[in-house]
Amino acid sequence: MIIKKSQWSKWLIVFFLMSFFTLFQMPISKYALGVAEKNTSTSIDQQITEIVNEVEGENLNSQNDKEAELEINHHDEEINVDSNEEGNDESSDGTNLEDIEESVIESDGEDSDEEDGTEEDSINKKKPVYLTIDDGPSIVSDQILDILASYEIQATFFVLEPRVRYYSDMVNRMNIEGHKLGVHGVTHDVKRFYASPESAVNEFNSTRYSLRELTGEEHYLARTPYGSCPYLSEEQEKTILQEGYKIWDWNVDSRDWYFRNERYVQFTISQLERLHQNGTIPVILIHELGTTARHLPLLIDYLLANDYEFIPLDLEGNPVRLR
């Protein structure tokens, strides 16, 4: 085949161009890759910075909520509670937060037309209330204890054994400041706790031993996970009582684990008013949650303004039981 001179020229030009791009392709690719890597690195750095800032700026109470509910499902079944839509400040019975606050203010400053003797008798006649706090100790224990100390009132803490060991300083503070301690088990698990009479007693004993090691005292107040009804069998109850424990349930369930806001206060107060009409001493159940601690002063203010006196549970009283 004969190649003309003009064709040779074209082939030389093509060869030259191919050589040129081959020589400069590598540096260009490396440069482009470097820019991409730099941009990617910058983007990742920015994301990390944003995440760190977000974590560092998180509200402590939000962290409290996550920690306090660790490995604890506060209820296994769906409940029927009129929780209302978010932003509605009215509870299922019509109680309103503003009404609660006004009630506190009026109770503190209202004048009475009664005679001096009758008024004095009314003031001195306090209504007992038991405030019981489950599932601690936890990262919010300090906050709850600070609140109780500021009001100079006592409560009863039903504690879980793993947390007793982990938050031993909180247990010691509870004990030193005059609060009562009760056992709440180890697993907070229905299947494991109620598996047999022995399993229930063993969980209580394990918690009691850990408390005794820290406080030097025996603690026989007890509360079973999720309450004694309907899970606790007659045989299990008999075995627990023979061991010396006194089982306390509650008659006012705040459902704080359900509402997760100030509405648990409204729900609690509506039950308190009904119990007062029946002459029943309230045993209030709340949990160690950040949202519970945040709104606890509102509940305490209401109780104190309405002549309630906080007293801790003891082994001498008649336990309240779920039916």
PDB file of C-alpha atoms in Angstrom:
ATOM      1  CA  MET A   1       0.000   0.000   0.000  1.00  0.00           C
ATOM      2  CA  ILE A   2       1.327   3.390  -1.011  1.00  0.00           C
ATOM      3  CA  ILE A   3       0.811   6.227   1.532  1.00  0.00           C
ATOM      4  CA  LYS A   4       0.754   9.672   0.139  1.00  0.00           C
ATOM      5  CA  LYS A   5       2.772  12.498   1.650  1.00  0.00           C
ATOM      6  CA  SER A   6      -0.350  14.361   2.776  1.00  0.00           C
ATOM      7  CA  GLN A   7      -1.542  11.269   4.628  1.00  0.00           C
ATOM      8  CA  TRP A   8       1.814  11.013   6.383  1.00  0.00           C
ATOM      9  CA  SER A   9       1.347  14.535   7.617  1.00  0.00           C
ATOM     10  CA  LYS A  10      -2.100  13.732   9.029  1.00  0.00           C
ATOM     11  CA  TRP A  11      -0.800  10.650  10.815  1.00  0.00           C
ATOM     12  CA  LEU A  12       2.063  12.640  12.330  1.00  0.00           C
ATOM     13  CA  ILE A  13      -0.369  15.245  13.631  1.00  0.00           C
ATOM     14  CA  VAL A  14      -2.595  12.540  15.163  1.00  0.00           C
ATOM     15  CA  PHE A  15       0.416  10.839  16.738  1.00  0.00           C
ATOM     16  CA  PHE A  16       1.638  14.145  18.174  1.00  0.00           C
ATOM     17  CA  LEU A  17      -1.749  14.962  19.682  1.00  0.00           C
ATOM     18  CA  MET A  18      -2.077  11.504  21.240  1.00  0.00           C
ATOM     19  CA  SER A  19       1.388  11.781  22.754  1.00  0.00           C
ATOM     20  CA  PHE A  20       0.596  15.226  24.125  1.00  0.00           C
ATOM     21  CA  PHE A  21      -2.573  14.106  25.908  1.00  0.00           C
ATOM     22  CA  THR A  22      -0.887  10.955  27.156  1.00  0.00           C
ATOM     23  CA  LEU A  23       1.899  12.973  28.761  1.00  0.00           C
ATOM     24  CA  PHE A  24      -0.446  15.465  30.445  1.00  0.00           C
ATOM     25  CA  GLN A  25      -3.339  13.155  31.288  1.00  0.00           C
ATOM     26  CA  MET A  26      -1.729  11.798  34.479  1.00  0.00           C
ATOM     27  CA  PRO A  27      -0.980  15.188  36.095  1.00  0.00           C
ATOM     28  CA  ILE A  28      -4.388  16.504  35.112  1.00  0.00           C
ATOM     29  CA  SER A  29      -6.109  13.441  36.621  1.00  0.00           C
ATOM     30  CA  LYS A  30      -4.067  13.709  39.780  1.00  0.00           C
ATOM     31  CA  TYR A  31      -4.871  17.391  40.078  1.00  0.00           C
ATOM     32  CA  ALA A  32      -8.581  16.785  39.571  1.00  0.00           C
ATOM     33  CA  LEU A  33      -8.524  13.939  42.089  1.00  0.00           C
ATOM     34  CA  GLY A  34      -6.685  16.113  44.584  1.00  0.00           C
ATOM     35  CA  VAL A  35      -9.296  18.848  44.285  1.00  0.00           C
ATOM     36  CA  ALA A  36     -12.088  16.327  44.726  1.00  0.00           C
ATOM     37  CA  GLU A  37     -10.406  14.811  47.769  1.00  0.00           C
ATOM     38  CA  LYS A  38      -9.870  18.247  49.237  1.00  0.00           C
ATOM     39  CA  ASN A  39     -13.508  19.191  48.699  1.00  0.00           C
ATOM     40  CA  THR A  40     -14.678  15.874  50.146  1.00  0.00           C
ATOM     41  CA  SER A  41     -12.375  16.281  53.125  1.00  0.00           C
ATOM     42  CA  THR A  42     -13.644  19.803  53.707  1.00  0.00           C
ATOM     43  CA  SER A  43     -17.236  18.607  53.480  1.00  0.00           C
ATOM     44  CA  ILE A  44     -16.603  15.803  55.989  1.00  0.00           C
ATOM     45  CA  ASP A  45     -14.812  18.175  58.352  1.00  0.00           C
ATOM     46  CA  GLN A  46     -17.756  20.535  58.226  1.00  0.00           C
ATOM     47  CA  GLN A  47     -20.182  17.709  58.954  1.00  0.00           C
ATOM     48  CA  ILE A  48     -18.113  16.505  61.890  1.00  0.00           C
ATOM     49  CA  THR A  49     -17.901  20.037  63.274  1.00  0.00           C
ATOM     50  CA  GLU A  50     -21.655  20.467  62.991  1.00  0.00           C
ATOM     51  CA  ILE A  51     -22.292  17.146  64.726  1.00  0.00           C
ATOM     52  CA  VAL A  52     -19.863  17.941  67.548  1.00  0.00           C
ATOM     53  CA  ASN A  53     -21.429  21.357  68.058  1.00  0.00           C
ATOM     54  CA  GLU A  54     -24.875  19.818  68.101  1.00  0.00           C
ATOM     55  CA  VAL A  55     -23.870  17.176  70.642  1.00  0.00           C
ATOM     56  CA  GLU A  56     -22.079  19.678  72.866  1.00  0.00           C
ATOM     57  CA  GLY A  57     -25.084  21.965  72.764  1.00  0.00           C
ATOM     58  CA  GLU A  58     -27.631  19.300  73.616  1.00  0.00           C
ATOM     59  CA  ASN A  59     -29.854  20.021  76.577  1.00  0.00           C
ATOM     60  CA  LEU A  60     -28.936  17.963  79.657  1.00  0.00           C
ATOM     61  CA  ASN A  61     -32.525  17.036  80.302  1.00  0.00           C
ATOM     62  CA  SER A  62     -32.725  15.454  76.847  1.00  0.00           C
ATOM     63  CA  GLN A  63     -29.686  13.354  77.712  1.00  0.00           C
ATOM     64  CA  ASN A  64     -31.319  12.531  81.035  1.00  0.00           C
ATOM     65  CA  ASP A  65     -34.387  11.149  79.328  1.00  0.00           C
ATOM     66  CA  LYS A  66     -32.348   8.825  77.099  1.00  0.00           C
ATOM     67  CA  GLU A  67     -30.242   7.543  79.979  1.00  0.00           C
ATOM     68  CA  ALA A  68     -33.050   7.212  82.469  1.00  0.00           C
ATOM     69  CA  GLU A  69     -35.109   4.985  80.200  1.00  0.00           C
ATOM     70  CA  LEU A  70     -32.144   2.760  79.305  1.00  0.00           C
ATOM     71  CA  GLU A  71     -33.251  -0.856  78.969  1.00  0.00           C
ATOM     72  CA  ILE A  72     -36.553  -0.065  80.682  1.00  0.00           C
ATOM     73  CA  ASN A  73     -39.846  -0.429  78.875  1.00  0.00           C
ATOM     74  CA  HIS A  74     -42.222   1.291  81.271  1.00  0.00           C
ATOM     75  CA  HIS A  75     -45.247  -0.578  79.989  1.00  0.00           C
ATOM     76  CA  ASP A  76     -45.648  -3.700  77.874  1.00  0.00           C
ATOM     77  CA  GLU A  77     -49.192  -3.042  76.766  1.00  0.00           C
ATOM     78  CA  GLU A  78     -50.971  -0.263  74.937  1.00  0.00           C
ATOM     79  CA  ILE A  79     -52.714   2.068  77.364  1.00  0.00           C
ATOM     80  CA  ASN A  80     -55.893   4.058  77.023  1.00  0.00           C
ATOM     81  CA  VAL A  81     -55.097   7.593  78.119  1.00  0.00           C
ATOM     82  CA  ASP A  82     -56.480  10.786  76.652  1.00  0.00           C
ATOM     83  CA  SER A  83     -53.116  12.362  75.978  1.00  0.00           C
ATOM     84  CA  ASN A  84     -54.525  15.202  73.829  1.00  0.00           C
ATOM     85  CA  GLU A  85     -52.688  16.720  70.900  1.00  0.00           C
ATOM     86  CA  GLU A  86     -49.339  18.409  71.382  1.00  0.00           C
ATOM     87  CA  GLY A  87     -49.710  21.975  72.532  1.00  0.00           C
ATOM     88  CA  ASN A  88     -53.021  21.400  74.319  1.00  0.00           C
ATOM     89  CA  ASP A  89     -52.581  22.427  77.941  1.00  0.00           C
ATOM     90  CA  GLU A  90     -55.775  20.763  79.095  1.00  0.00           C
ATOM     91  CA  SER A  91     -55.851  17.275  80.619  1.00  0.00           C
ATOM     92  CA  SER A  92     -58.458  14.575  80.104  1.00  0.00           C
ATOM     93  CA  ASP A  93     -60.618  15.882  82.954  1.00  0.00           C
ATOM     94  CA  GLY A  94     -60.335  19.543  81.950  1.00  0.00           C
ATOM     95  CA  THR A  95     -57.593  20.497  84.390  1.00  0.00           C
ATOM     96  CA  ASN A  96     -55.471  23.302  82.953  1.00  0.00           C
ATOM     97  CA  LEU A  97     -51.897  24.239  83.824  1.00  0.00           C
ATOM     98  CA  GLU A  98     -52.844  27.879  84.264  1.00  0.00           C
ATOM     99  CA  ASP A  99     -55.593  26.817  86.674  1.00  0.00           C
ATOM    100  CA  ILE A 100     -53.036  24.814  88.660  1.00  0.00           C
ATOM    101  CA  GLU A 101     -50.687  27.779  88.915  1.00  0.00           C
ATOM    102  CA  GLU A 102     -53.548  30.084  89.933  1.00  0.00           C
ATOM    103  CA  SER A 103     -54.622  27.549  92.553  1.00  0.00           C
ATOM    104  CA  VAL A 104     -51.124  27.580  94.031  1.00  0.00           C
ATOM    105  CA  ILE A 105     -51.048  31.388  94.176  1.00  0.00           C
ATOM    106  CA  GLU A 106     -54.536  31.675  95.670  1.00  0.00           C
ATOM    107  CA  SER A 107     -53.853  28.989  98.279  1.00  0.00           C
ATOM    108  CA  ASP A 108     -50.717  30.806  99.392  1.00  0.00           C
ATOM    109  CA  GLY A 109     -52.340  34.192  99.816  1.00  0.00           C
ATOM    110  CA  GLU A 110     -56.066  33.737 100.380  1.00  0.00           C
ATOM    111  CA  ASP A 111     -57.774  35.300 103.418  1.00  0.00           C
ATOM    112  CA  SER A 112     -60.190  33.298 105.512  1.00  0.00           C
ATOM    113  CA  ASP A 113     -63.393  34.550 107.120  1.00  0.00           C
ATOM    114  CA  GLU A 114     -63.385  31.696 109.622  1.00  0.00           C
ATOM    115  CA  GLU A 115     -62.792  32.241 113.312  1.00  0.00           C
ATOM    116  CA  ASP A 116     -59.201  32.126 114.514  1.00  0.00           C
ATOM    117  CA  GLY A 117     -59.549  28.741 116.207  1.00  0.00           C
ATOM    118  CA  THR A 118     -61.169  27.052 113.227  1.00  0.00           C
ATOM    119  CA  GLU A 119     -58.641  28.551 110.823  1.00  0.00           C
ATOM    120  CA  GLU A 120     -55.734  27.394 112.986  1.00  0.00           C
ATOM    121  CA  ASP A 121     -57.135  23.865 113.164  1.00  0.00           C
ATOM    122  CA  SER A 122     -57.489  23.859 109.380  1.00  0.00           C
ATOM    123  CA  ILE A 123     -53.895  24.995 108.886  1.00  0.00           C
ATOM    124  CA  ASN A 124     -52.503  22.413 111.296  1.00  0.00           C
ATOM    125  CA  LYS A 125     -54.450  19.592 109.681  1.00  0.00           C
ATOM    126  CA  LYS A 126     -52.097  18.339 106.986  1.00  0.00           C
ATOM    127  CA  LYS A 127     -52.995  15.696 104.433  1.00  0.00           C
ATOM    128  CA  PRO A 128     -50.328  12.982 104.051  1.00  0.00           C
ATOM    129  CA  VAL A 129     -48.997  12.107 100.607  1.00  0.00           C
ATOM    130  CA  TYR A 130     -46.401   9.521  99.585  1.00  0.00           C
ATOM    131  CA  LEU A 131     -44.178  10.463  96.657  1.00  0.00           C
ATOM    132  CA  THR A 132     -42.535   7.345  95.217  1.00  0.00           C
ATOM    133  CA  ILE A 133     -39.898   7.422  92.483  1.00  0.00           C
ATOM    134  CA  ASP A 134     -39.061   4.323  90.427  1.00  0.00           C
ATOM    135  CA  ASP A 135     -36.242   3.004  88.227  1.00  0.00           C
ATOM    136  CA  GLY A 136     -33.321   4.907  89.693  1.00  0.00           C
ATOM    137  CA  PRO A 137     -30.788   5.879  90.556  1.00  0.00           C
ATOM    138  CA  SER A 138     -29.827   7.623  87.327  1.00  0.00           C
ATOM    139  CA  ILE A 139     -28.184  10.661  85.814  1.00  0.00           C
ATOM    140  CA  VAL A 140     -31.203  12.766  86.853  1.00  0.00           C
ATOM    141  CA  SER A 141     -31.075  11.686  90.515  1.00  0.00           C
ATOM    142  CA  ASP A 142     -29.020  14.741  91.442  1.00  0.00           C
ATOM    143  CA  GLN A 143     -31.583  17.047  89.873  1.00  0.00           C
ATOM    144  CA  ILE A 144     -34.488  15.342  91.645  1.00  0.00           C
ATOM    145  CA  LEU A 145     -32.668  15.325  94.977  1.00  0.00           C
ATOM    146  CA  ASP A 146     -31.838  19.019  94.607  1.00  0.00           C
ATOM    147  CA  ILE A 147     -35.521  19.780  94.069  1.00  0.00           C
ATOM    148  CA  LEU A 148     -36.607  17.713  97.075  1.00  0.00           C
ATOM    149  CA  ALA A 149     -33.933  19.356  99.224  1.00  0.00           C
ATOM    150  CA  SER A 150     -35.043  22.840  98.195  1.00  0.00           C
ATOM    151  CA  TYR A 151     -38.541  22.053  99.489  1.00  0.00           C
ATOM    152  CA  GLU A 152     -37.214  20.091 102.487  1.00  0.00           C
ATOM    153  CA  ILE A 153     -39.410  17.087 101.705  1.00  0.00           C
ATOM    154  CA  GLN A 154     -38.780  13.343 101.652  1.00  0.00           C
ATOM    155  CA  ALA A 155     -39.650  10.714  99.074  1.00  0.00           C
ATOM    156  CA  THR A 156     -39.262   6.970  98.595  1.00  0.00           C
ATOM    157  CA  PHE A 157     -36.971   5.642  95.861  1.00  0.00           C
ATOM    158  CA  PHE A 158     -37.520   2.126  94.481  1.00  0.00           C
ATOM    159  CA  VAL A 159     -34.191   1.281  92.890  1.00  0.00           C
ATOM    160  CA  LEU A 160     -32.774  -1.245  90.416  1.00  0.00           C
ATOM    161  CA  GLU A 161     -29.720  -3.254  91.418  1.00  0.00           C
ATOM    162  CA  PRO A 162     -27.454  -2.559  88.381  1.00  0.00           C
ATOM    163  CA  ARG A 163     -28.008   1.159  88.856  1.00  0.00           C
ATOM    164  CA  VAL A 164     -27.383   0.929  92.577  1.00  0.00           C
ATOM    165  CA  ARG A 165     -23.847  -0.214  91.818  1.00  0.00           C
ATOM    166  CA  TYR A 166     -23.295   2.247  88.966  1.00  0.00           C
ATOM    167  CA  TYR A 167     -24.697   5.301  90.775  1.00  0.00           C
ATOM    168  CA  SER A 168     -23.595   4.410  94.281  1.00  0.00           C
ATOM    169  CA  ASP A 169     -22.978   8.067  95.156  1.00  0.00           C
ATOM    170  CA  MET A 170     -26.616   8.849  94.387  1.00  0.00           C
ATOM    171  CA  VAL A 171     -27.783   6.011  96.632  1.00  0.00           C
ATOM    172  CA  ASN A 172     -25.659   7.333  99.471  1.00  0.00           C
ATOM    173  CA  ARG A 173     -27.059  10.817  98.980  1.00  0.00           C
ATOM    174  CA  MET A 174     -30.642   9.511  99.033  1.00  0.00           C
ATOM    175  CA  ASN A 175     -29.955   7.710 102.275  1.00  0.00           C
ATOM    176  CA  ILE A 176     -28.077  10.577 103.953  1.00  0.00           C
ATOM    177  CA  GLU A 177     -30.785  13.109 103.093  1.00  0.00           C
ATOM    178  CA  GLY A 178     -33.490  11.067 104.791  1.00  0.00           C
ATOM    179  CA  HIS A 179     -35.255   9.465 101.855  1.00  0.00           C
ATOM    180  CA  LYS A 180     -36.460   5.885 102.033  1.00  0.00           C
ATOM    181  CA  LEU A 181     -34.971   3.231  99.775  1.00  0.00           C
ATOM    182  CA  GLY A 182     -36.869   0.256  98.434  1.00  0.00           C
ATOM    183  CA  VAL A 183     -35.989  -2.636  96.144  1.00  0.00           C
ATOM    184  CA  HIS A 184     -37.353  -2.768  92.595  1.00  0.00           C
ATOM    185  CA  GLY A 185     -35.464  -5.799  91.301  1.00  0.00           C
ATOM    186  CA  VAL A 186     -32.683  -6.313  88.792  1.00  0.00           C
ATOM    187  CA  THR A 187     -34.003  -6.869  85.273  1.00  0.00           C
ATOM    188  CA  HIS A 188     -37.268  -4.889  85.230  1.00  0.00           C
ATOM    189  CA  ASP A 189     -38.401  -7.597  82.852  1.00  0.00           C
ATOM    190  CA  VAL A 190     -41.782  -9.299  83.231  1.00  0.00           C
ATOM    191  CA  LYS A 191     -40.735 -12.699  81.889  1.00  0.00           C
ATOM    192  CA  ARG A 192     -37.574 -12.933  83.961  1.00  0.00           C
ATOM    193  CA  PHE A 193     -38.779 -11.355  87.207  1.00  0.00           C
ATOM    194  CA  TYR A 194     -42.070 -13.270  87.361  1.00  0.00           C
ATOM    195  CA  ALA A 195     -40.652 -16.544  86.020  1.00  0.00           C
ATOM    196  CA  SER A 196     -40.967 -18.219  89.439  1.00  0.00           C
ATOM    197  CA  PRO A 197     -41.233 -17.394  93.153  1.00  0.00           C
ATOM    198  CA  GLU A 198     -37.481 -17.873  93.409  1.00  0.00           C
ATOM    199  CA  SER A 199     -36.681 -15.501  90.537  1.00  0.00           C
ATOM    200  CA  ALA A 200     -38.687 -12.677  92.109  1.00  0.00           C
ATOM    201  CA  VAL A 201     -37.158 -13.144  95.565  1.00  0.00           C
ATOM    202  CA  ASN A 202     -33.659 -13.475  94.135  1.00  0.00           C
ATOM    203  CA  GLU A 203     -33.968 -10.150  92.311  1.00  0.00           C
ATOM    204  CA  PHE A 204     -35.179  -8.416  95.471  1.00  0.00           C
ATOM    205  CA  ASN A 205     -32.440 -10.019  97.553  1.00  0.00           C
ATOM    206  CA  SER A 206     -29.745  -9.023  95.074  1.00  0.00           C
ATOM    207  CA  THR A 207     -30.877  -5.400  95.245  1.00  0.00           C
ATOM    208  CA  ARG A 208     -31.127  -5.495  99.033  1.00  0.00           C
ATOM    209  CA  TYR A 209     -27.600  -6.894  99.371  1.00  0.00           C
ATOM    210  CA  SER A 210     -26.184  -4.098  97.203  1.00  0.00           C
ATOM    211  CA  LEU A 211     -28.065  -1.478  99.221  1.00  0.00           C
ATOM    212  CA  ARG A 212     -26.868  -2.986 102.480  1.00  0.00           C
ATOM    213  CA  GLU A 213     -23.277  -2.917 101.269  1.00  0.00           C
ATOM    214  CA  LEU A 214     -23.568   0.818 100.542  1.00  0.00           C
ATOM    215  CA  THR A 215     -25.729   2.028 103.424  1.00  0.00           C
ATOM    216  CA  GLY A 216     -25.043  -0.535 106.141  1.00  0.00           C
ATOM    217  CA  GLU A 217     -28.814  -0.933 106.552  1.00  0.00           C
ATOM    218  CA  GLU A 218     -31.468  -3.439 105.510  1.00  0.00           C
ATOM    219  CA  HIS A 219     -34.166  -2.286 103.113  1.00  0.00           C
ATOM    220  CA  TYR A 220     -37.342  -4.375 102.912  1.00  0.00           C
ATOM    221  CA  LEU A 221     -39.678  -1.957 101.166  1.00  0.00           C
ATOM    222  CA  ALA A 222     -40.408  -3.504  97.765  1.00  0.00           C
ATOM    223  CA  ARG A 223     -42.162  -2.717  94.526  1.00  0.00           C
ATOM    224  CA  THR A 224     -42.486  -5.273  91.755  1.00  0.00           C
ATOM    225  CA  PRO A 225     -41.863  -4.216  88.133  1.00  0.00           C
ATOM    226  CA  TYR A 226     -45.050  -2.816  86.537  1.00  0.00           C
ATOM    227  CA  GLY A 227     -46.902  -3.351  89.818  1.00  0.00           C
ATOM    228  CA  SER A 228     -48.131  -6.520  91.462  1.00  0.00           C
ATOM    229  CA  CYS A 229     -51.319  -6.782  89.405  1.00  0.00           C
ATOM    230  CA  PRO A 230     -51.793  -8.721  87.188  1.00  0.00           C
ATOM    231  CA  TYR A 231     -48.361 -10.355  87.110  1.00  0.00           C
ATOM    232  CA  LEU A 232     -47.661 -11.429  90.697  1.00  0.00           C
ATOM    233  CA  SER A 233     -49.022 -14.876  91.531  1.00  0.00           C
ATOM    234  CA  GLU A 234     -50.224 -15.882  94.993  1.00  0.00           C
ATOM    235  CA  GLU A 235     -47.280 -18.248  95.366  1.00  0.00           C
ATOM    236  CA  GLN A 236     -44.792 -15.535  94.405  1.00  0.00           C
ATOM    237  CA  GLU A 237     -46.385 -13.048  96.790  1.00  0.00           C
ATOM    238  CA  LYS A 238     -46.314 -15.559  99.630  1.00  0.00           C
ATOM    239  CA  THR A 239     -42.620 -16.286  99.045  1.00  0.00           C
ATOM    240  CA  ILE A 240     -41.738 -12.580  98.918  1.00  0.00           C
ATOM    241  CA  LEU A 241     -43.645 -11.802 102.113  1.00  0.00           C
ATOM    242  CA  GLN A 242     -42.052 -14.755 103.917  1.00  0.00           C
ATOM    243  CA  GLU A 243     -38.670 -13.251 103.076  1.00  0.00           C
ATOM    244  CA  GLY A 244     -39.697 -10.160 105.049  1.00  0.00           C
ATOM    245  CA  TYR A 245     -40.515  -7.727 102.244  1.00  0.00           C
ATOM    246  CA  LYS A 246     -43.479  -5.363 102.262  1.00  0.00           C
ATOM    247  CA  ILE A 247     -44.879  -4.825  98.771  1.00  0.00           C
ATOM    248  CA  TRP A 248     -46.117  -1.350  97.880  1.00  0.00           C
ATOM    249  CA  ASP A 249     -47.947  -0.451  94.683  1.00  0.00           C
ATOM    250  CA  TRP A 250     -49.541   2.962  94.060  1.00  0.00           C
ATOM    251  CA  ASN A 251     -52.971   4.549  93.670  1.00  0.00           C
ATOM    252  CA  VAL A 252     -51.898   7.595  91.630  1.00  0.00           C
ATOM    253  CA  ASP A 253     -50.118   6.774  88.376  1.00  0.00           C
ATOM    254  CA  SER A 254     -48.675   9.960  86.887  1.00  0.00           C
ATOM    255  CA  ARG A 255     -48.064   8.282  83.511  1.00  0.00           C
ATOM    256  CA  ASP A 256     -45.015  10.532  83.253  1.00  0.00           C
ATOM    257  CA  TRP A 257     -43.340   7.929  81.060  1.00  0.00           C
ATOM    258  CA  TYR A 258     -46.248   8.292  78.634  1.00  0.00           C
ATOM    259  CA  PHE A 259     -46.852  12.046  78.541  1.00  0.00           C
ATOM    260  CA  ARG A 260     -43.172  13.097  78.649  1.00  0.00           C
ATOM    261  CA  ASN A 261     -44.177  16.713  79.400  1.00  0.00           C
ATOM    262  CA  GLU A 262     -45.974  18.819  82.028  1.00  0.00           C
ATOM    263  CA  ARG A 263     -49.273  17.070  81.334  1.00  0.00           C
ATOM    264  CA  TYR A 264     -48.295  14.337  83.775  1.00  0.00           C
ATOM    265  CA  VAL A 265     -48.800  16.967  86.502  1.00  0.00           C
ATOM    266  CA  GLN A 266     -52.348  17.649  85.327  1.00  0.00           C
ATOM    267  CA  PHE A 267     -53.111  13.946  85.136  1.00  0.00           C
ATOM    268  CA  THR A 268     -51.763  13.392  88.663  1.00  0.00           C
ATOM    269  CA  ILE A 269     -53.739  16.260  90.181  1.00  0.00           C
ATOM    270  CA  SER A 270     -57.008  15.019  88.693  1.00  0.00           C
ATOM    271  CA  GLN A 271     -56.490  11.705  90.517  1.00  0.00           C
ATOM    272  CA  LEU A 272     -55.471  13.402  93.765  1.00  0.00           C
ATOM    273  CA  GLU A 273     -58.700  15.352  93.912  1.00  0.00           C
ATOM    274  CA  ARG A 274     -60.783  12.203  93.500  1.00  0.00           C
ATOM    275  CA  LEU A 275     -58.805  10.363  96.191  1.00  0.00           C
ATOM    276  CA  HIS A 276     -59.175  13.272  98.602  1.00  0.00           C
ATOM    277  CA  GLN A 277     -62.945  13.118  98.214  1.00  0.00           C
ATOM    278  CA  ASN A 278     -62.792   9.442  99.217  1.00  0.00           C
ATOM    279  CA  GLY A 279     -60.467  10.101 102.155  1.00  0.00           C
ATOM    280  CA  THR A 280     -57.695   7.953 100.620  1.00  0.00           C
ATOM    281  CA  ILE A 281     -54.015   8.739 101.220  1.00  0.00           C
ATOM    282  CA  PRO A 282     -52.347   9.140  97.809  1.00  0.00           C
ATOM    283  CA  VAL A 283     -49.296   7.107  96.837  1.00  0.00           C
ATOM    284  CA  ILE A 284     -47.930   8.853  93.747  1.00  0.00           C
ATOM    285  CA  LEU A 285     -45.822   7.012  91.178  1.00  0.00           C
ATOM    286  CA  ILE A 286     -43.272   8.931  89.100  1.00  0.00           C
ATOM    287  CA  HIS A 287     -40.057   7.856  87.373  1.00  0.00           C
ATOM    288  CA  GLU A 288     -36.502   9.132  87.100  1.00  0.00           C
ATOM    289  CA  LEU A 289     -36.913  10.919  83.783  1.00  0.00           C
ATOM    290  CA  GLY A 290     -35.601  14.289  82.710  1.00  0.00           C
ATOM    291  CA  THR A 291     -39.071  15.549  81.776  1.00  0.00           C
ATOM    292  CA  THR A 292     -40.420  14.386  85.124  1.00  0.00           C
ATOM    293  CA  ALA A 293     -37.726  16.253  87.036  1.00  0.00           C
ATOM    294  CA  ARG A 294     -38.234  19.370  84.935  1.00  0.00           C
ATOM    295  CA  HIS A 295     -41.891  19.718  85.911  1.00  0.00           C
ATOM    296  CA  LEU A 296     -41.701  18.223  89.413  1.00  0.00           C
ATOM    297  CA  PRO A 297     -41.685  21.653  91.157  1.00  0.00           C
ATOM    298  CA  LEU A 298     -45.115  22.403  89.660  1.00  0.00           C
ATOM    299  CA  LEU A 299     -46.543  19.239  91.231  1.00  0.00           C
ATOM    300  CA  ILE A 300     -44.864  19.891  94.579  1.00  0.00           C
ATOM    301  CA  ASP A 301     -46.070  23.504  94.629  1.00  0.00           C
ATOM    302  CA  TYR A 302     -49.636  22.338  94.096  1.00  0.00           C
ATOM    303  CA  LEU A 303     -49.441  19.725  96.852  1.00  0.00           C
ATOM    304  CA  LEU A 304     -47.918  22.077  99.403  1.00  0.00           C
ATOM    305  CA  ALA A 305     -50.379  24.841  98.550  1.00  0.00           C
ATOM    306  CA  ASN A 306     -53.223  22.391  99.163  1.00  0.00           C
ATOM    307  CA  ASP A 307     -51.945  21.359 102.609  1.00  0.00           C
ATOM    308  CA  TYR A 308     -50.345  18.055 101.673  1.00  0.00           C
ATOM    309  CA  GLU A 309     -47.465  16.804 103.804  1.00  0.00           C
ATOM    310  CA  PHE A 310     -44.802  14.628 102.179  1.00  0.00           C
ATOM    311  CA  ILE A 311     -43.879  11.542 104.162  1.00  0.00           C
ATOM    312  CA  PRO A 312     -41.763   8.536 103.126  1.00  0.00           C
ATOM    313  CA  LEU A 313     -43.111   5.001 103.141  1.00  0.00           C
ATOM    314  CA  ASP A 314     -42.291   2.684 106.032  1.00  0.00           C
ATOM    315  CA  LEU A 315     -42.734  -0.932 107.038  1.00  0.00           C
ATOM    316  CA  GLU A 316     -45.437  -0.128 109.582  1.00  0.00           C
ATOM    317  CA  GLY A 317     -48.118   1.240 107.275  1.00  0.00           C
ATOM    318  CA  ASN A 318     -50.725  -0.719 105.353  1.00  0.00           C
ATOM    319  CA  PRO A 319     -49.422  -1.076 101.802  1.00  0.00           C
ATOM    320  CA  VAL A 320     -51.461   0.151  98.869  1.00  0.00           C
ATOM    321  CA  ARG A 321     -51.982  -2.639  96.348  1.00  0.00           C
ATOM    322  CA  LEU A 322     -53.261  -2.693  92.791  1.00  0.00           C
ATOM    323  CA  ARG A 323     -56.404  -4.687  92.286  1.00  0.00           C
TER     324      ARG A 323
END
